[in-house]
PDB file of C-alpha atoms and ligand atoms in Angstrom:
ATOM      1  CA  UNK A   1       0.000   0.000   0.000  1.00 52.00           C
ATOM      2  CA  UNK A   2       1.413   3.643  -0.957  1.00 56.00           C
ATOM      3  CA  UNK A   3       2.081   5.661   2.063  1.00 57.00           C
ATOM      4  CA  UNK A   4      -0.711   8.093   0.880  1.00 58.00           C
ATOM      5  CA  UNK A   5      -3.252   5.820   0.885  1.00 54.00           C
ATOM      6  CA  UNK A   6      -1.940   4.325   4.486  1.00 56.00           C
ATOM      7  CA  UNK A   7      -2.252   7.752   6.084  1.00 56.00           C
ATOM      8  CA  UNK A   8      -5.891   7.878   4.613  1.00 58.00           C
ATOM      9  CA  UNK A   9      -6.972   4.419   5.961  1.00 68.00           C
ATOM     10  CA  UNK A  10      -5.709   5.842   9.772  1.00 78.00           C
ATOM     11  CA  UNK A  11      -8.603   6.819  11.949  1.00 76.00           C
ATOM     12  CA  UNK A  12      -6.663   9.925  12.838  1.00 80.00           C
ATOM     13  CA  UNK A  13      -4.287  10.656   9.766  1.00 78.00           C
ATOM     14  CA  UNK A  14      -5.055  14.492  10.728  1.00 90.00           C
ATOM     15  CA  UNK A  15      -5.155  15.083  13.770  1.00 93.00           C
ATOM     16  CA  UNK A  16      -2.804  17.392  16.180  1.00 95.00           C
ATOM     17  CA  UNK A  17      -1.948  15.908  19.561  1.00 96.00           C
ATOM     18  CA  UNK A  18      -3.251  18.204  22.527  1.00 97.00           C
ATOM     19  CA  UNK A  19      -3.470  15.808  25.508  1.00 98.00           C
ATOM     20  CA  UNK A  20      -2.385  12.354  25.834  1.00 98.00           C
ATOM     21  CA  UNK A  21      -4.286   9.314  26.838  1.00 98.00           C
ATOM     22  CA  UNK A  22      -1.932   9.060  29.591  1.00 98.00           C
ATOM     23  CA  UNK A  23      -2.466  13.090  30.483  1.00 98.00           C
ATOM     24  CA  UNK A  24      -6.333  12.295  30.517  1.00 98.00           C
ATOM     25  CA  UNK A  25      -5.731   9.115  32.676  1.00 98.00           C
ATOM     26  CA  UNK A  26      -3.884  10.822  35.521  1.00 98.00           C
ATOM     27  CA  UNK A  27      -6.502  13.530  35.559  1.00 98.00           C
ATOM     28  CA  UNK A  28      -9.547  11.358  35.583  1.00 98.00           C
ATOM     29  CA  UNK A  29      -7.933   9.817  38.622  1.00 98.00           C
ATOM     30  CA  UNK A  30      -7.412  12.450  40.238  1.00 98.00           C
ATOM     31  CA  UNK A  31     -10.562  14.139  39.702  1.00 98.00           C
ATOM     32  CA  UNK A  32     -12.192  10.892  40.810  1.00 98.00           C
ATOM     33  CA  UNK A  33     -10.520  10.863  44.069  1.00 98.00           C
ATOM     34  CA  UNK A  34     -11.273  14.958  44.709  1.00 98.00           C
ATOM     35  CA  UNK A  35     -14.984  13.562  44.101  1.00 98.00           C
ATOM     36  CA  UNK A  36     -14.677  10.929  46.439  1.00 98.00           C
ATOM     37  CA  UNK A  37     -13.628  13.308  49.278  1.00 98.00           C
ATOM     38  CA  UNK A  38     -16.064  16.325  48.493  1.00 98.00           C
ATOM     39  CA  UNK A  39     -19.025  14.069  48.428  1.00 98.00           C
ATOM     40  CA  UNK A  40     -18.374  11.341  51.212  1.00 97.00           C
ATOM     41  CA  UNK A  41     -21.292  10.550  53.119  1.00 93.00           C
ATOM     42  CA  UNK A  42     -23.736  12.541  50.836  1.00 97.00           C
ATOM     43  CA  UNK A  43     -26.189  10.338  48.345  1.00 98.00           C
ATOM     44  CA  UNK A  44     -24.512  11.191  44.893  1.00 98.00           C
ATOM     45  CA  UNK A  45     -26.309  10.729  41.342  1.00 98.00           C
ATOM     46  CA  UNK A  46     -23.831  11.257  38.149  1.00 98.00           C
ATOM     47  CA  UNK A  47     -25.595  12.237  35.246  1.00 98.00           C
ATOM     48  CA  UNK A  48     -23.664  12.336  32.054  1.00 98.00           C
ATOM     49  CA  UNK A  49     -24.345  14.445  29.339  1.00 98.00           C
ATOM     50  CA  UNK A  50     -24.672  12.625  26.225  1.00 97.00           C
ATOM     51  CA  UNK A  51     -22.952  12.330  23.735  1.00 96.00           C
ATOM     52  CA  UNK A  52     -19.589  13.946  24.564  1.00 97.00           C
ATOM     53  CA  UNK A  53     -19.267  12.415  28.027  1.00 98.00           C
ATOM     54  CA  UNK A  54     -19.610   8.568  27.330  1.00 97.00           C
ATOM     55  CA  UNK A  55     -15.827   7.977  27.645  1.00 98.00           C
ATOM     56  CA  UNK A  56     -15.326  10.721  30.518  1.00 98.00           C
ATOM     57  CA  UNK A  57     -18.261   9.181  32.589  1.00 98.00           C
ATOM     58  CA  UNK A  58     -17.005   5.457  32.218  1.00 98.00           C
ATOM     59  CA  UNK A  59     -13.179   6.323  33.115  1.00 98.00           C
ATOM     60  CA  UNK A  60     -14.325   8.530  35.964  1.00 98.00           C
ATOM     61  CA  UNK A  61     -17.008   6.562  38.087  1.00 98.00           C
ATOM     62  CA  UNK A  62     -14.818   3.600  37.957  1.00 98.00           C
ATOM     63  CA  UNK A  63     -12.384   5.913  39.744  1.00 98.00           C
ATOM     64  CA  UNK A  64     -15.208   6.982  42.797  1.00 98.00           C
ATOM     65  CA  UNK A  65     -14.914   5.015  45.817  1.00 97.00           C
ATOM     66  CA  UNK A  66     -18.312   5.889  47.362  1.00 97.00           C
ATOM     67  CA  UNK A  67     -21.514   4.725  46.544  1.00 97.00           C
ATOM     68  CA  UNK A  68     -23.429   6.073  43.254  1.00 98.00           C
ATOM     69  CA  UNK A  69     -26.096   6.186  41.338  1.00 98.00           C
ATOM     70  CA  UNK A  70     -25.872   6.667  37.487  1.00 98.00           C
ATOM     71  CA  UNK A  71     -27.987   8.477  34.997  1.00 98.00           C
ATOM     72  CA  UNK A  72     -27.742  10.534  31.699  1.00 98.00           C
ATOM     73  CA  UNK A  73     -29.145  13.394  30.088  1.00 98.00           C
ATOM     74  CA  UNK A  74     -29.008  14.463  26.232  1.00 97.00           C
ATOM     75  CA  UNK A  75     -27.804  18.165  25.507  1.00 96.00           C
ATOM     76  CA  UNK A  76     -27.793  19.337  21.644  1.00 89.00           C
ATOM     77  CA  UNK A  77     -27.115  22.402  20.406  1.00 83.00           C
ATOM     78  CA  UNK A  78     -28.073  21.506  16.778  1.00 67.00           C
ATOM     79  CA  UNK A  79     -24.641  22.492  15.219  1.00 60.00           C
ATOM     80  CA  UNK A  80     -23.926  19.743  13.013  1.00 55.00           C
ATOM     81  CA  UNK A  81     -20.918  20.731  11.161  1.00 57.00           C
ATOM     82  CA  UNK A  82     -21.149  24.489  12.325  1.00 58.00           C
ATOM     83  CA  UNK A  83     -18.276  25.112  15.091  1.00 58.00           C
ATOM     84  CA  UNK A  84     -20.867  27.973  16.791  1.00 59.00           C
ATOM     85  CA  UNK A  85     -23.716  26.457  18.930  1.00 58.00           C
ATOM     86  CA  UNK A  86     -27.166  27.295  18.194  1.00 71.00           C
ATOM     87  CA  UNK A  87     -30.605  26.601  20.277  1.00 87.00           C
ATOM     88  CA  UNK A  88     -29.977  24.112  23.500  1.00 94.00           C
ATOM     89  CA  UNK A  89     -32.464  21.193  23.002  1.00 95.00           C
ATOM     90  CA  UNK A  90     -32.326  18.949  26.836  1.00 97.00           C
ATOM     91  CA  UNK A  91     -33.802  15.465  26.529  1.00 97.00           C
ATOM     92  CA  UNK A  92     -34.623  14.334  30.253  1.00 96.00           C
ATOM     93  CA  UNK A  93     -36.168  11.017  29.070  1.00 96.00           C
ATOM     94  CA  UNK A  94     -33.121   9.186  31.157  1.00 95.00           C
ATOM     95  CA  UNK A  95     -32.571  11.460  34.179  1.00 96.00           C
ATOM     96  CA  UNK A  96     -33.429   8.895  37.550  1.00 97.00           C
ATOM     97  CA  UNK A  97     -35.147  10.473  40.106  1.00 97.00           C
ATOM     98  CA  UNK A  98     -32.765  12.927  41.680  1.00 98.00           C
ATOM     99  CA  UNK A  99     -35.007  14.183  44.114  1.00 97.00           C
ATOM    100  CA  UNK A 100     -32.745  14.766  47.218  1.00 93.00           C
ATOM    101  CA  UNK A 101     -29.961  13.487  46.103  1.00 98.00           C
ATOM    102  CA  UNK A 102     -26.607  15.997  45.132  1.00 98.00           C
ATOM    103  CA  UNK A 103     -26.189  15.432  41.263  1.00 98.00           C
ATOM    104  CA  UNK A 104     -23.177  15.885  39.106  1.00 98.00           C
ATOM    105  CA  UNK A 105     -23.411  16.519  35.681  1.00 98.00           C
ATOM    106  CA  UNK A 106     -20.421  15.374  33.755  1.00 98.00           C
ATOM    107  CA  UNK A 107     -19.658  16.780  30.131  1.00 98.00           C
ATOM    108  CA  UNK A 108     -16.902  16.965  27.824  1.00 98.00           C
ATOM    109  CA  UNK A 109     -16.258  19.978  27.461  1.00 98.00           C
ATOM    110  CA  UNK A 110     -17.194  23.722  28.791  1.00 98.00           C
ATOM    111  CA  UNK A 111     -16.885  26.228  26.075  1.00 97.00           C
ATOM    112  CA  UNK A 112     -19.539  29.048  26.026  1.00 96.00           C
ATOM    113  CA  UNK A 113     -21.036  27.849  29.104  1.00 97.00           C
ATOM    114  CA  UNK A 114     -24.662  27.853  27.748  1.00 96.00           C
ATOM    115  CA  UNK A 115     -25.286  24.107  27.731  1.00 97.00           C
ATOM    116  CA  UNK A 116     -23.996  23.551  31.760  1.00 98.00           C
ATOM    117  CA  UNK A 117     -26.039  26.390  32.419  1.00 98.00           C
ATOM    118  CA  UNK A 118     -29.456  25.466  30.662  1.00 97.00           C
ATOM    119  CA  UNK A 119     -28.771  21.835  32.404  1.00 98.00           C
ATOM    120  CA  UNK A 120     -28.469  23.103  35.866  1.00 98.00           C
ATOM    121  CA  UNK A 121     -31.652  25.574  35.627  1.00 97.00           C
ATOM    122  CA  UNK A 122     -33.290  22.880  34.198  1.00 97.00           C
ATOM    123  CA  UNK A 123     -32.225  20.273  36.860  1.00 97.00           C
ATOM    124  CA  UNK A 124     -33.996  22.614  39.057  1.00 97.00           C
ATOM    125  CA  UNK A 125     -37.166  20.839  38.023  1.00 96.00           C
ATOM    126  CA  UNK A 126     -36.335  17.607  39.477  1.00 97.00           C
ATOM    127  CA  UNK A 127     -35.864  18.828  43.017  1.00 97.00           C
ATOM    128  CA  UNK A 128     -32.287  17.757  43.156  1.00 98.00           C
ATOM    129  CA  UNK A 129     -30.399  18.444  47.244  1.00 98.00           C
ATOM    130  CA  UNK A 130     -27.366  20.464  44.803  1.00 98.00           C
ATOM    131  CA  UNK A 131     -25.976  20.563  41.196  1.00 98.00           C
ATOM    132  CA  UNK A 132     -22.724  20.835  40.378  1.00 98.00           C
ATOM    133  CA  UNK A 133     -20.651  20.405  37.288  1.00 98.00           C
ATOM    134  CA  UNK A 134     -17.431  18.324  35.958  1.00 98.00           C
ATOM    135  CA  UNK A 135     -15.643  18.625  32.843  1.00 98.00           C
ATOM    136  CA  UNK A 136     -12.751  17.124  31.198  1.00 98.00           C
ATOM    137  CA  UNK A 137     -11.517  20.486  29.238  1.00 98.00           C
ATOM    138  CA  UNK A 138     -12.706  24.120  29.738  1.00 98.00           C
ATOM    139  CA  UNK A 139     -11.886  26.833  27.370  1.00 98.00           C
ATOM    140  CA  UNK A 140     -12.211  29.511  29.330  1.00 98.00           C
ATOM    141  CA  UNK A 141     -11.660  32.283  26.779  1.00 97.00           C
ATOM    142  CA  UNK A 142     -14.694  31.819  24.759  1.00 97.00           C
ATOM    143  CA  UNK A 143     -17.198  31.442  28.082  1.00 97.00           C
ATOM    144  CA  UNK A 144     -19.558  33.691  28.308  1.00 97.00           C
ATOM    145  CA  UNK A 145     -21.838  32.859  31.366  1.00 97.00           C
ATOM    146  CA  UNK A 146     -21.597  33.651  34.659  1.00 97.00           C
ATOM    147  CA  UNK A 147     -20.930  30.230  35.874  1.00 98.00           C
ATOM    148  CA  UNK A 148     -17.964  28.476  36.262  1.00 98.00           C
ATOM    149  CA  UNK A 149     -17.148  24.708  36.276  1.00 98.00           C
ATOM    150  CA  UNK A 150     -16.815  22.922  39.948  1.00 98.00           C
ATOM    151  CA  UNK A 151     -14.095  20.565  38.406  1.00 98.00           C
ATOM    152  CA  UNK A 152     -12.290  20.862  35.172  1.00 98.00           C
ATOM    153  CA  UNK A 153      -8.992  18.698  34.472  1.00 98.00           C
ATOM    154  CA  UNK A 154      -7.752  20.618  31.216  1.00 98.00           C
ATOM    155  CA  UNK A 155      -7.658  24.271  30.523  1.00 98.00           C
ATOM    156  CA  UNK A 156      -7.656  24.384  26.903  1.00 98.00           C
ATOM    157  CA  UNK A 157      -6.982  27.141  24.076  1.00 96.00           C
ATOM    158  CA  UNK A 158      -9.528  28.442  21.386  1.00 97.00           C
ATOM    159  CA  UNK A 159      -9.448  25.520  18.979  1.00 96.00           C
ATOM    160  CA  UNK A 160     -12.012  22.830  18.278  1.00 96.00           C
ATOM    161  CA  UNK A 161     -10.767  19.635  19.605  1.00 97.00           C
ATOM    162  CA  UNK A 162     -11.730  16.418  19.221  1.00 97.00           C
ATOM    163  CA  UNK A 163     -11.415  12.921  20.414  1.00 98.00           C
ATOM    164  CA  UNK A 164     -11.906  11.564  23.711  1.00 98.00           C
ATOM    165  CA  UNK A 165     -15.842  11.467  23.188  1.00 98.00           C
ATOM    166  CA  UNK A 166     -15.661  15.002  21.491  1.00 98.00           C
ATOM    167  CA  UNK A 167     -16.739  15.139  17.718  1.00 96.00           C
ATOM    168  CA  UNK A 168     -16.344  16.919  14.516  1.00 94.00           C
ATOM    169  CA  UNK A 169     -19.995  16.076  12.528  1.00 92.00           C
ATOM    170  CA  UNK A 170     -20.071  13.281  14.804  1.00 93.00           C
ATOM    171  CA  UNK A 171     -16.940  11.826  14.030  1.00 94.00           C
ATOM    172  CA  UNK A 172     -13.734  11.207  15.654  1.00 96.00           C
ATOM    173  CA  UNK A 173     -15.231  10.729  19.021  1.00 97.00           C
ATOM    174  CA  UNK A 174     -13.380   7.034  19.730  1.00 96.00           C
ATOM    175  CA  UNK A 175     -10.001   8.347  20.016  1.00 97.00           C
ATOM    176  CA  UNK A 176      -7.996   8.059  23.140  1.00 97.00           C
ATOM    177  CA  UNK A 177      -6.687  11.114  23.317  1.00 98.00           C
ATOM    178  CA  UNK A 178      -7.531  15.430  22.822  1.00 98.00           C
ATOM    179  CA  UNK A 179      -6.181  16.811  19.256  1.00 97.00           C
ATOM    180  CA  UNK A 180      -6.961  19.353  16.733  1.00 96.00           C
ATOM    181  CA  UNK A 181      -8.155  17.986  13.139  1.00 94.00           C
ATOM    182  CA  UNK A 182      -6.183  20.165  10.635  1.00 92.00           C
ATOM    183  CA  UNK A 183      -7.383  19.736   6.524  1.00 77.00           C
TER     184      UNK A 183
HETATM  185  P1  IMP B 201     -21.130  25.333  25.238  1.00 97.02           P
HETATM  186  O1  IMP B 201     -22.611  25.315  25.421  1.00 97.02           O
HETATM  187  O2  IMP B 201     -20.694  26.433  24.313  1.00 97.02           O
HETATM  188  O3  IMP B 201     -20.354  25.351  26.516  1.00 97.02           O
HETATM  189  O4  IMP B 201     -20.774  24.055  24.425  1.00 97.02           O
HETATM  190  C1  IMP B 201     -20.790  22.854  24.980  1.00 97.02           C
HETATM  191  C2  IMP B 201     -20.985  21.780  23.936  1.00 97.02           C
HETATM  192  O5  IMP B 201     -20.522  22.162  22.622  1.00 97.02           O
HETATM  193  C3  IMP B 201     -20.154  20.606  24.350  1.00 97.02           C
HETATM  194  O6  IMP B 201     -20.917  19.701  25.126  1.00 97.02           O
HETATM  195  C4  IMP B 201     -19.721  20.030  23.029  1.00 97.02           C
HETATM  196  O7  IMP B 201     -20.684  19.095  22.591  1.00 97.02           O
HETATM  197  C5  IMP B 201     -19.701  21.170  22.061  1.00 97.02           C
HETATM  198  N1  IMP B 201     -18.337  21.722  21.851  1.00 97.02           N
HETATM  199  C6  IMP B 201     -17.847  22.893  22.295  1.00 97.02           C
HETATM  200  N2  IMP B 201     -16.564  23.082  21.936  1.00 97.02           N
HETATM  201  C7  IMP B 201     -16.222  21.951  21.257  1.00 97.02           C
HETATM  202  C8  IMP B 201     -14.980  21.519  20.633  1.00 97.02           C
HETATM  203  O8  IMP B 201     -13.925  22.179  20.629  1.00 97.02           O
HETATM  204  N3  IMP B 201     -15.022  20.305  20.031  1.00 97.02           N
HETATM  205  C9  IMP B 201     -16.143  19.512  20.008  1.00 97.02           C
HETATM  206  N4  IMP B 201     -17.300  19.884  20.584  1.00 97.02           N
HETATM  207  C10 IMP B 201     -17.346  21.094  21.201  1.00 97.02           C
HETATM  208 MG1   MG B 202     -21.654  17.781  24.061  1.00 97.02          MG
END
């Protein structure tokens, strides 16, 4: 096979390394034992946000040594291929009942801040003891809410990363590790 047509068969021919699967390990860990002190002896429900979370929220929980309870909500923003967001759509078709119990909402990513923040206010609904929020990378520059993340492992740049259960139209989300696709 020609080189050429090697690179194109790779699942990541293009991409930039950001963070390492070994970077993201030794953060998840640590974020999961910071969770396992700040919510000893209080009833816990993790919600992860779907889609973006799915590899955050299975690395992390199995690094919790309390007792949980697991559920997951569906944020969209309708962007498809767009890199701006557009109208938050929240599906809570799979959100347990929270009612006094402290949830944590786990995404991939905080960027704007307007999906955390129409999660929480909508959490509200479900009578939940607190909401808070975790979050593998935050780019900080381009948030524009008055929140802030409770936990973040990764403060990132202005670029659209993927990988790591972040996509680009929905692909690239099975690799291991943060990068940048460049054409
Ligand atoms: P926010 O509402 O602007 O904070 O955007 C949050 C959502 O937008 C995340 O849950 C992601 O699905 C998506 N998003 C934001 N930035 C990126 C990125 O750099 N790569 C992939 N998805 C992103
Ligand atoms: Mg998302």
């Amino acid at each position: 096979m020609a080189a050429e047509q090697e690179m194109k068969g790779r699942r990541d021919a293009a991409v930039r390394r950001l963070i390492s699967e070994a970077e993201i390990q030794a953060a998840v860990e640590q974020l999961g034992q910071l969770i396992s002190e700040e919510y000893a002896e209080k009833p816990l429900t993790i919600l992860g946000v779907l889609t973006g979370s799915i590899m955050l929220v299975t690395d992390l929980i199995r690094q919790i040594e309390l007792p949980l309870k697991l559920g997951l909500i569906q944020a969209s923003s309708y962007r498809g291929t767009a890199t701006s967001p557009s109208e938050l759509r929240i599906n809570t078709a799979l959100v347990p009942d929270v009612s006094d119990r402290h949830v944590l909402l786990v995404d991939d990513i905080f960027d704007t801040g307007k999906t955390m923040e129409g999660l929480i206010e909508r959490l509200q609904d479900f009578n939940p003891r607190s909401v808070k929020s975790a979050v593998l990378l935050w780019k900080k520059v381009r948030t524009i809410v008055e929140i802030e993340p409770d936990y973040h492992c990764f403060l990132i740049p202005d670029e659209f990363v993927v990988g790591y259960g972040l996509d680009f139209n929905d692909e690239y989300r099975h690799l291991p590790y943060i990068g940048v696709v460049e054409e």
